[in-house]
Each structure stands twice: as structure tokens, then as C-alpha cells.
Amino acid sequence: MRGNRRNIRIRTVIFFLGALVLIGGILTKNNLSLSMLTAGEPKTSTHDSLASSQAKTTAVSKSLDGYKIVIDAGHGGNDPGAGGVSGKEEKEYTLALSREVYELLKLEPMFEPYMTRDDDSFVELDDRAKFANEREADAFISIHGNTYTDSSISGTETYYFSDNSRLLASTIHQELVEATGFNDRGVKHEAWRVLTQSEKPAILMEVGFLTNKEEEKKMLDPAARSRVAHAIVDGLKQYFTQTGDH
Ligand SMILES: [Zn+2]
């Protein structure tokens, strides 16, 4: 009987030890998955704090240097863009207008402008958006001239992709249409690559049709081009005054 009791005790001890090992194992497993969870959490919170520190940096940079505006002159280098009626290429028009917008923005303390290209160089589409993202630009403005096989087609159109770009598009478009006096072809939603890759409000404007004789003439006229440049700057001023610091 004693022997049996001892055996029972030993078995009970072994059972409890086994149970302890099992519980220990479960706990360790839970700890592991907990630590895996917490290993994931700092990433999120780091991201959050990065985002908030970015917001702080942006707020600080706004008060010091103004809103960062990236002006993107469409095409360039071996990509001429549309061919105008006169034989002029779109890339020349976009660069001339972009330079003018850039110079005007530089005069405004509320803006800190950048250009994705300021000469006849080729810049990949993705690099244009990346340029703006890396600088944490507050707005990305891509400037183009339109083209169509039917030379009678004319007018101004402005594109946006993300919802946070819609207001910027409509504000600048209104100014643009007033300045050009061209047909209002409206604000349109389109997944242009430079727009889909941009993190901040981004728009693409087709000022007018270079394939339309009358429009091309007006677009290439320095005085008319200057009015368009002022319109873009006015639109930006209006937009950032409306939206404030956010
Ligand atoms: Zn273009």
C-alpha cells in the first residue's frame, strides 16, 4: 500500500510538473506572441510620431519659408510632349510657364517653390512625384499643353486624382479659365501617374490645346502666358488662405 501511495504521489508530482511545463510553454508562447505584437507596435507608433514630427516640421517650415510648392514642367529632354501647330514643342511651353510661376512664387513670402526640372532635361514620371514627396511639398502642380487630332478642339482642363486634391484643382482651374478665356473643359478625375504617386495635393493642368491654332498663338504669347502664371499663383494663394495650416 505504501509503495502504491508513493507511486501515486510520484505520479501526482510528475503530473503537476508536466502541467507546469505545459502552462509554462503556453505562457512562453503567449509572451512570444505578445512580444511579437509589441515588436510590431513600436513600428506603428514610430510611424505615428514620424508623421506628427513631420507635421511639426511642416508647420515650422511653413512659418519660416512658406508652403512648399513643386512646379512640374511637363515632358522634357527626349520627350517633347505635344507638337504645336507652329512646330513648337510642348516641353518648351511647359518650361517657360513653369519658370514664370516659379519666379512669381519666389516673390511671395508664403511660398517656397521648387521645380522638378529647370532646363531641357528628361525626368521620369515617378521621379517627379518622388521629388515632391521627399521635400514634403504642400502642393504639386504639373503644367501641360494639350493635344488632339482634331485641331478644332480647344479649352482648359485641370486634373486631380486623390480627394484631397479636388479643392486645389477647382480653385486653380477657375483662375486659369478666367486668365486664358478658353473653353472651360472642367475639372476632371484621372489617374495620371504623377498624380497617383503624390502624397500631397497634386494637380495636372492642360492650359490649352497646342494643336488648336488660336489657342497655341495665345499660349505662346508672353503677355498671355504671364497672365496664366499669375492665375496659377493667385489660385495657390486662394487655396492656402482657404485651407489654412493643416
Ligand atoms: Zn503633356
PDB file of C-alpha atoms and ligand atoms in Angstrom:
ATOM      1  CA  MET A   1       0.000   0.000   0.000  1.00  0.00           C
ATOM      2  CA  ARG A   2       2.824   2.389   0.957  1.00  0.00           C
ATOM      3  CA  GLY A   3       4.552   1.654  -2.267  1.00  0.00           C
ATOM      4  CA  ASN A   4       1.380   2.336  -4.169  1.00  0.00           C
ATOM      5  CA  ARG A   5       0.826   5.595  -2.308  1.00  0.00           C
ATOM      6  CA  ARG A   6       4.372   6.645  -3.074  1.00  0.00           C
ATOM      7  CA  ASN A   7       3.776   5.757  -6.673  1.00  0.00           C
ATOM      8  CA  ILE A   8       0.592   7.812  -6.636  1.00  0.00           C
ATOM      9  CA  ARG A   9       2.473  10.742  -5.056  1.00  0.00           C
ATOM     10  CA  ILE A  10       5.256  10.442  -7.601  1.00  0.00           C
ATOM     11  CA  ARG A  11       2.693  10.280 -10.374  1.00  0.00           C
ATOM     12  CA  THR A  12       0.871  13.289  -8.922  1.00  0.00           C
ATOM     13  CA  VAL A  13       4.160  15.220  -8.717  1.00  0.00           C
ATOM     14  CA  ILE A  14       5.011  14.190 -12.264  1.00  0.00           C
ATOM     15  CA  PHE A  15       1.511  15.202 -13.351  1.00  0.00           C
ATOM     16  CA  PHE A  16       1.862  18.638 -11.732  1.00  0.00           C
ATOM     17  CA  LEU A  17       5.343  19.067 -13.119  1.00  0.00           C
ATOM     18  CA  GLY A  18       4.006  18.164 -16.539  1.00  0.00           C
ATOM     19  CA  ALA A  19       1.148  20.592 -16.093  1.00  0.00           C
ATOM     20  CA  LEU A  20       3.614  23.300 -15.019  1.00  0.00           C
ATOM     21  CA  VAL A  21       5.787  22.666 -18.082  1.00  0.00           C
ATOM     22  CA  LEU A  22       2.676  22.803 -20.260  1.00  0.00           C
ATOM     23  CA  ILE A  23       1.450  26.049 -18.659  1.00  0.00           C
ATOM     24  CA  GLY A  24       4.978  27.427 -18.868  1.00  0.00           C
ATOM     25  CA  GLY A  25       5.051  26.535 -22.524  1.00  0.00           C
ATOM     26  CA  ILE A  26       1.746  28.254 -23.182  1.00  0.00           C
ATOM     27  CA  LEU A  27       2.880  31.323 -21.243  1.00  0.00           C
ATOM     28  CA  THR A  28       6.144  31.462 -23.168  1.00  0.00           C
ATOM     29  CA  LYS A  29       4.234  31.134 -26.389  1.00  0.00           C
ATOM     30  CA  ASN A  30       1.898  33.932 -25.330  1.00  0.00           C
ATOM     31  CA  ASN A  31       4.852  36.009 -24.279  1.00  0.00           C
ATOM     32  CA  LEU A  32       6.417  35.386 -27.634  1.00  0.00           C
ATOM     33  CA  SER A  33       3.315  36.407 -29.490  1.00  0.00           C
ATOM     34  CA  LEU A  34       2.932  39.329 -27.092  1.00  0.00           C
ATOM     35  CA  SER A  35       6.500  40.381 -27.751  1.00  0.00           C
ATOM     36  CA  MET A  36       5.833  39.923 -31.455  1.00  0.00           C
ATOM     37  CA  LEU A  37       2.859  42.201 -31.075  1.00  0.00           C
ATOM     38  CA  THR A  38       4.806  44.771 -29.156  1.00  0.00           C
ATOM     39  CA  ALA A  39       7.615  44.472 -31.682  1.00  0.00           C
ATOM     40  CA  GLY A  40       5.020  45.463 -34.267  1.00  0.00           C
ATOM     41  CA  GLU A  41       3.577  48.224 -32.141  1.00  0.00           C
ATOM     42  CA  PRO A  42       6.639  50.421 -31.893  1.00  0.00           C
ATOM     43  CA  LYS A  43       6.719  50.431 -35.692  1.00  0.00           C
ATOM     44  CA  THR A  44       3.232  51.898 -35.725  1.00  0.00           C
ATOM     45  CA  SER A  45       3.955  54.381 -33.003  1.00  0.00           C
ATOM     46  CA  THR A  46       7.268  55.290 -34.612  1.00  0.00           C
ATOM     47  CA  HIS A  47       5.345  55.866 -37.797  1.00  0.00           C
ATOM     48  CA  ASP A  48       2.820  57.986 -35.910  1.00  0.00           C
ATOM     49  CA  SER A  49       5.470  60.001 -34.219  1.00  0.00           C
ATOM     50  CA  LEU A  50       7.309  60.341 -37.520  1.00  0.00           C
ATOM     51  CA  ALA A  51       4.120  61.598 -39.074  1.00  0.00           C
ATOM     52  CA  SER A  52       3.475  64.019 -36.238  1.00  0.00           C
ATOM     53  CA  SER A  53       7.065  65.208 -36.257  1.00  0.00           C
ATOM     54  CA  GLN A  54       6.704  65.658 -40.000  1.00  0.00           C
ATOM     55  CA  ALA A  55       3.581  67.688 -39.353  1.00  0.00           C
ATOM     56  CA  LYS A  56       5.506  69.765 -36.838  1.00  0.00           C
ATOM     57  CA  THR A  57       8.392  70.214 -39.274  1.00  0.00           C
ATOM     58  CA  THR A  58       5.960  71.227 -41.987  1.00  0.00           C
ATOM     59  CA  ALA A  59       4.257  73.689 -39.682  1.00  0.00           C
ATOM     60  CA  VAL A  60       7.615  75.143 -38.693  1.00  0.00           C
ATOM     61  CA  SER A  61       8.864  75.275 -42.280  1.00  0.00           C
ATOM     62  CA  LYS A  62       5.603  76.980 -43.316  1.00  0.00           C
ATOM     63  CA  SER A  63       6.049  79.783 -40.848  1.00  0.00           C
ATOM     64  CA  LEU A  64       9.719  80.172 -41.798  1.00  0.00           C
ATOM     65  CA  ASP A  65       9.792  79.533 -45.519  1.00  0.00           C
ATOM     66  CA  GLY A  66       6.187  79.232 -46.607  1.00  0.00           C
ATOM     67  CA  TYR A  67       4.243  76.471 -48.306  1.00  0.00           C
ATOM     68  CA  LYS A  68       6.407  74.216 -50.394  1.00  0.00           C
ATOM     69  CA  ILE A  69       5.150  74.198 -53.962  1.00  0.00           C
ATOM     70  CA  VAL A  70       6.616  71.856 -56.546  1.00  0.00           C
ATOM     71  CA  ILE A  71       6.160  73.102 -60.101  1.00  0.00           C
ATOM     72  CA  ASP A  72       6.433  70.303 -62.616  1.00  0.00           C
ATOM     73  CA  ALA A  73       7.148  71.356 -66.189  1.00  0.00           C
ATOM     74  CA  GLY A  74       5.674  68.538 -68.248  1.00  0.00           C
ATOM     75  CA  HIS A  75       7.907  66.448 -70.526  1.00  0.00           C
ATOM     76  CA  GLY A  76      11.500  67.485 -71.366  1.00  0.00           C
ATOM     77  CA  GLY A  77      14.643  66.130 -72.973  1.00  0.00           C
ATOM     78  CA  ASN A  78      13.901  63.346 -75.428  1.00  0.00           C
ATOM     79  CA  ASP A  79      10.182  63.591 -74.544  1.00  0.00           C
ATOM     80  CA  PRO A  80       8.906  66.673 -76.407  1.00  0.00           C
ATOM     81  CA  GLY A  81       5.233  66.172 -75.464  1.00  0.00           C
ATOM     82  CA  ALA A  82       2.667  67.567 -77.887  1.00  0.00           C
ATOM     83  CA  GLY A  83       3.678  69.129 -81.156  1.00  0.00           C
ATOM     84  CA  GLY A  84       2.113  72.570 -81.609  1.00  0.00           C
ATOM     85  CA  VAL A  85       0.582  73.834 -84.836  1.00  0.00           C
ATOM     86  CA  SER A  86       3.575  76.148 -85.308  1.00  0.00           C
ATOM     87  CA  GLY A  87       6.045  73.313 -84.759  1.00  0.00           C
ATOM     88  CA  LYS A  88       6.854  74.406 -81.196  1.00  0.00           C
ATOM     89  CA  GLU A  89       7.035  71.567 -78.698  1.00  0.00           C
ATOM     90  CA  GLU A  90       5.003  71.234 -75.516  1.00  0.00           C
ATOM     91  CA  LYS A  91       8.145  70.783 -73.380  1.00  0.00           C
ATOM     92  CA  GLU A  92       9.271  74.337 -74.271  1.00  0.00           C
ATOM     93  CA  TYR A  93       5.923  75.827 -73.351  1.00  0.00           C
ATOM     94  CA  THR A  94       5.676  73.968 -70.043  1.00  0.00           C
ATOM     95  CA  LEU A  95       9.198  75.004 -69.063  1.00  0.00           C
ATOM     96  CA  ALA A  96       8.647  78.676 -69.942  1.00  0.00           C
ATOM     97  CA  LEU A  97       5.392  78.831 -67.986  1.00  0.00           C
ATOM     98  CA  SER A  98       6.799  76.840 -65.048  1.00  0.00           C
ATOM     99  CA  ARG A  99       9.789  79.172 -64.775  1.00  0.00           C
ATOM    100  CA  GLU A 100       7.465  82.151 -64.673  1.00  0.00           C
ATOM    101  CA  VAL A 101       5.285  80.586 -61.975  1.00  0.00           C
ATOM    102  CA  TYR A 102       8.414  79.699 -60.008  1.00  0.00           C
ATOM    103  CA  GLU A 103       9.755  83.275 -60.171  1.00  0.00           C
ATOM    104  CA  LEU A 104       6.398  84.694 -59.074  1.00  0.00           C
ATOM    105  CA  LEU A 105       6.150  82.255 -56.163  1.00  0.00           C
ATOM    106  CA  LYS A 106       9.648  83.204 -55.043  1.00  0.00           C
ATOM    107  CA  LEU A 107       8.441  86.768 -54.564  1.00  0.00           C
ATOM    108  CA  GLU A 108       5.724  85.593 -52.172  1.00  0.00           C
ATOM    109  CA  PRO A 109       6.819  85.053 -48.563  1.00  0.00           C
ATOM    110  CA  MET A 110       4.051  82.490 -48.102  1.00  0.00           C
ATOM    111  CA  PHE A 111       5.622  80.136 -50.669  1.00  0.00           C
ATOM    112  CA  GLU A 112       8.790  78.149 -51.061  1.00  0.00           C
ATOM    113  CA  PRO A 113       8.838  76.962 -54.695  1.00  0.00           C
ATOM    114  CA  TYR A 114      10.747  74.127 -56.351  1.00  0.00           C
ATOM    115  CA  MET A 115      10.936  72.874 -59.927  1.00  0.00           C
ATOM    116  CA  THR A 116      11.193  69.239 -60.982  1.00  0.00           C
ATOM    117  CA  ARG A 117      13.236  70.455 -63.954  1.00  0.00           C
ATOM    118  CA  ASP A 118      14.518  73.924 -64.817  1.00  0.00           C
ATOM    119  CA  ASP A 119      16.153  73.019 -68.112  1.00  0.00           C
ATOM    120  CA  ASP A 120      15.512  70.742 -71.071  1.00  0.00           C
ATOM    121  CA  SER A 121      16.228  67.548 -69.197  1.00  0.00           C
ATOM    122  CA  PHE A 122      14.262  64.324 -69.107  1.00  0.00           C
ATOM    123  CA  VAL A 123      12.754  63.427 -65.732  1.00  0.00           C
ATOM    124  CA  GLU A 124      10.952  60.116 -65.142  1.00  0.00           C
ATOM    125  CA  LEU A 125       7.296  60.458 -64.113  1.00  0.00           C
ATOM    126  CA  ASP A 126       7.837  58.605 -60.836  1.00  0.00           C
ATOM    127  CA  ASP A 127      10.823  60.812 -60.001  1.00  0.00           C
ATOM    128  CA  ARG A 128       8.691  63.919 -60.347  1.00  0.00           C
ATOM    129  CA  ALA A 129       6.243  62.778 -57.678  1.00  0.00           C
ATOM    130  CA  LYS A 130       9.111  61.403 -55.597  1.00  0.00           C
ATOM    131  CA  PHE A 131      10.800  64.816 -55.757  1.00  0.00           C
ATOM    132  CA  ALA A 132       7.703  66.393 -54.210  1.00  0.00           C
ATOM    133  CA  ASN A 133       7.218  63.613 -51.651  1.00  0.00           C
ATOM    134  CA  GLU A 134      10.814  63.818 -50.473  1.00  0.00           C
ATOM    135  CA  ARG A 135      10.520  67.552 -49.940  1.00  0.00           C
ATOM    136  CA  GLU A 136       7.179  67.101 -48.175  1.00  0.00           C
ATOM    137  CA  ALA A 137       5.722  69.589 -50.618  1.00  0.00           C
ATOM    138  CA  ASP A 138       2.358  71.096 -49.744  1.00  0.00           C
ATOM    139  CA  ALA A 139       1.268  71.062 -53.368  1.00  0.00           C
ATOM    140  CA  PHE A 140       2.386  69.564 -56.660  1.00  0.00           C
ATOM    141  CA  ILE A 141       1.453  71.412 -59.842  1.00  0.00           C
ATOM    142  CA  SER A 142       2.108  69.719 -63.169  1.00  0.00           C
ATOM    143  CA  ILE A 143       1.918  72.033 -66.180  1.00  0.00           C
ATOM    144  CA  HIS A 144       0.987  70.780 -69.658  1.00  0.00           C
ATOM    145  CA  GLY A 145      -0.350  71.841 -73.012  1.00  0.00           C
ATOM    146  CA  ASN A 146      -2.974  69.650 -74.623  1.00  0.00           C
ATOM    147  CA  THR A 147      -3.075  67.910 -77.965  1.00  0.00           C
ATOM    148  CA  TYR A 148      -5.741  66.359 -80.162  1.00  0.00           C
ATOM    149  CA  THR A 149      -6.010  65.031 -83.678  1.00  0.00           C
ATOM    150  CA  ASP A 150      -8.941  67.355 -84.328  1.00  0.00           C
ATOM    151  CA  SER A 151      -7.471  70.850 -84.391  1.00  0.00           C
ATOM    152  CA  SER A 152     -10.849  72.465 -83.706  1.00  0.00           C
ATOM    153  CA  ILE A 153     -10.868  71.051 -80.161  1.00  0.00           C
ATOM    154  CA  SER A 154      -9.952  73.697 -77.601  1.00  0.00           C
ATOM    155  CA  GLY A 155     -10.158  74.610 -73.934  1.00  0.00           C
ATOM    156  CA  THR A 156      -8.635  74.403 -70.481  1.00  0.00           C
ATOM    157  CA  GLU A 157      -8.881  71.346 -68.251  1.00  0.00           C
ATOM    158  CA  THR A 158      -7.455  70.519 -64.828  1.00  0.00           C
ATOM    159  CA  TYR A 159      -6.952  67.041 -63.438  1.00  0.00           C
ATOM    160  CA  TYR A 160      -6.743  65.628 -59.940  1.00  0.00           C
ATOM    161  CA  PHE A 161      -6.635  62.083 -58.607  1.00  0.00           C
ATOM    162  CA  SER A 162      -6.978  61.915 -54.823  1.00  0.00           C
ATOM    163  CA  ASP A 163      -9.886  63.533 -52.985  1.00  0.00           C
ATOM    164  CA  ASN A 164      -7.517  65.805 -51.086  1.00  0.00           C
ATOM    165  CA  SER A 165      -6.543  67.392 -54.425  1.00  0.00           C
ATOM    166  CA  ARG A 166     -10.035  68.272 -55.628  1.00  0.00           C
ATOM    167  CA  LEU A 167     -10.220  71.698 -53.955  1.00  0.00           C
ATOM    168  CA  LEU A 168      -6.763  72.667 -55.201  1.00  0.00           C
ATOM    169  CA  ALA A 169      -7.777  71.618 -58.727  1.00  0.00           C
ATOM    170  CA  SER A 170     -11.048  73.554 -58.756  1.00  0.00           C
ATOM    171  CA  THR A 171      -9.534  76.675 -57.168  1.00  0.00           C
ATOM    172  CA  ILE A 172      -6.680  76.919 -59.671  1.00  0.00           C
ATOM    173  CA  HIS A 173      -8.869  75.842 -62.583  1.00  0.00           C
ATOM    174  CA  GLN A 174     -11.261  78.723 -62.013  1.00  0.00           C
ATOM    175  CA  GLU A 175      -8.413  81.248 -62.070  1.00  0.00           C
ATOM    176  CA  LEU A 176      -6.912  79.530 -65.097  1.00  0.00           C
ATOM    177  CA  VAL A 177     -10.103  79.642 -67.165  1.00  0.00           C
ATOM    178  CA  GLU A 178     -10.558  83.337 -66.355  1.00  0.00           C
ATOM    179  CA  ALA A 179      -6.975  84.082 -67.381  1.00  0.00           C
ATOM    180  CA  THR A 180      -6.977  82.125 -70.643  1.00  0.00           C
ATOM    181  CA  GLY A 181     -10.524  82.914 -71.701  1.00  0.00           C
ATOM    182  CA  PHE A 182     -10.532  79.459 -73.297  1.00  0.00           C
ATOM    183  CA  ASN A 183     -13.414  76.965 -73.185  1.00  0.00           C
ATOM    184  CA  ASP A 184     -13.942  75.583 -69.716  1.00  0.00           C
ATOM    185  CA  ARG A 185     -13.496  71.841 -70.204  1.00  0.00           C
ATOM    186  CA  GLY A 186     -13.785  71.327 -66.469  1.00  0.00           C
ATOM    187  CA  VAL A 187     -12.026  69.716 -63.531  1.00  0.00           C
ATOM    188  CA  LYS A 188     -11.517  66.021 -64.189  1.00  0.00           C
ATOM    189  CA  HIS A 189     -10.575  62.938 -62.245  1.00  0.00           C
ATOM    190  CA  GLU A 190      -7.831  60.906 -63.857  1.00  0.00           C
ATOM    191  CA  ALA A 191      -5.135  58.503 -62.695  1.00  0.00           C
ATOM    192  CA  TRP A 192      -2.170  60.294 -64.290  1.00  0.00           C
ATOM    193  CA  ARG A 193       0.973  58.739 -62.931  1.00  0.00           C
ATOM    194  CA  VAL A 194       2.407  61.957 -61.437  1.00  0.00           C
ATOM    195  CA  LEU A 195      -0.873  62.417 -59.562  1.00  0.00           C
ATOM    196  CA  THR A 196      -1.320  58.889 -58.227  1.00  0.00           C
ATOM    197  CA  GLN A 197       2.205  58.832 -56.822  1.00  0.00           C
ATOM    198  CA  SER A 198       1.918  62.152 -54.984  1.00  0.00           C
ATOM    199  CA  GLU A 199       1.274  62.087 -51.250  1.00  0.00           C
ATOM    200  CA  LYS A 200       0.072  65.693 -51.003  1.00  0.00           C
ATOM    201  CA  PRO A 201      -2.496  67.589 -53.077  1.00  0.00           C
ATOM    202  CA  ALA A 202      -1.440  67.265 -56.688  1.00  0.00           C
ATOM    203  CA  ILE A 203      -2.967  68.556 -59.899  1.00  0.00           C
ATOM    204  CA  LEU A 204      -2.187  68.488 -63.600  1.00  0.00           C
ATOM    205  CA  MET A 205      -3.339  71.331 -65.804  1.00  0.00           C
ATOM    206  CA  GLU A 206      -3.773  71.311 -69.539  1.00  0.00           C
ATOM    207  CA  VAL A 207      -3.749  75.061 -70.102  1.00  0.00           C
ATOM    208  CA  GLY A 208      -4.988  74.859 -73.681  1.00  0.00           C
ATOM    209  CA  PHE A 209      -4.632  72.912 -76.932  1.00  0.00           C
ATOM    210  CA  LEU A 210      -1.349  73.443 -78.717  1.00  0.00           C
ATOM    211  CA  THR A 211      -2.952  71.663 -81.666  1.00  0.00           C
ATOM    212  CA  ASN A 212      -5.531  74.466 -81.921  1.00  0.00           C
ATOM    213  CA  LYS A 213      -4.060  77.330 -83.924  1.00  0.00           C
ATOM    214  CA  GLU A 214      -5.713  80.141 -81.981  1.00  0.00           C
ATOM    215  CA  GLU A 215      -5.018  78.682 -78.584  1.00  0.00           C
ATOM    216  CA  GLU A 216      -1.411  77.915 -79.393  1.00  0.00           C
ATOM    217  CA  LYS A 217      -0.906  81.509 -80.509  1.00  0.00           C
ATOM    218  CA  LYS A 218      -2.323  82.797 -77.216  1.00  0.00           C
ATOM    219  CA  MET A 219      -0.393  80.249 -75.153  1.00  0.00           C
ATOM    220  CA  LEU A 220       2.909  81.252 -76.756  1.00  0.00           C
ATOM    221  CA  ASP A 221       2.236  84.969 -76.403  1.00  0.00           C
ATOM    222  CA  PRO A 222       4.412  86.222 -73.496  1.00  0.00           C
ATOM    223  CA  ALA A 223       1.765  88.599 -72.100  1.00  0.00           C
ATOM    224  CA  ALA A 224      -0.938  85.917 -72.148  1.00  0.00           C
ATOM    225  CA  ARG A 225       1.464  83.390 -70.645  1.00  0.00           C
ATOM    226  CA  SER A 226       2.257  85.835 -67.866  1.00  0.00           C
ATOM    227  CA  ARG A 227      -1.464  86.178 -67.096  1.00  0.00           C
ATOM    228  CA  VAL A 228      -1.664  82.383 -66.818  1.00  0.00           C
ATOM    229  CA  ALA A 229       1.333  82.321 -64.475  1.00  0.00           C
ATOM    230  CA  HIS A 230      -0.287  84.967 -62.262  1.00  0.00           C
ATOM    231  CA  ALA A 231      -3.550  82.999 -62.309  1.00  0.00           C
ATOM    232  CA  ILE A 232      -1.791  79.867 -61.025  1.00  0.00           C
ATOM    233  CA  VAL A 233      -0.154  81.866 -58.226  1.00  0.00           C
ATOM    234  CA  ASP A 234      -3.456  83.562 -57.363  1.00  0.00           C
ATOM    235  CA  GLY A 235      -5.126  80.156 -57.237  1.00  0.00           C
ATOM    236  CA  LEU A 236      -2.446  78.835 -54.907  1.00  0.00           C
ATOM    237  CA  LYS A 237      -2.768  81.883 -52.634  1.00  0.00           C
ATOM    238  CA  GLN A 238      -6.513  81.472 -52.514  1.00  0.00           C
ATOM    239  CA  TYR A 239      -6.269  77.762 -51.796  1.00  0.00           C
ATOM    240  CA  PHE A 240      -3.779  78.063 -48.937  1.00  0.00           C
ATOM    241  CA  THR A 241      -5.644  81.018 -47.447  1.00  0.00           C
ATOM    242  CA  GLN A 242      -8.828  78.918 -47.513  1.00  0.00           C
ATOM    243  CA  THR A 243      -7.344  75.723 -46.155  1.00  0.00           C
ATOM    244  CA  GLY A 244      -5.046  77.384 -43.610  1.00  0.00           C
ATOM    245  CA  ASP A 245      -2.435  75.449 -41.722  1.00  0.00           C
ATOM    246  CA  HIS A 246      -3.112  71.758 -41.959  1.00  0.00           C
TER     247      HIS A 246
HETATM  248 ZN    ZN B   1       1.782  66.973 -71.675  1.00  0.00          ZN
END
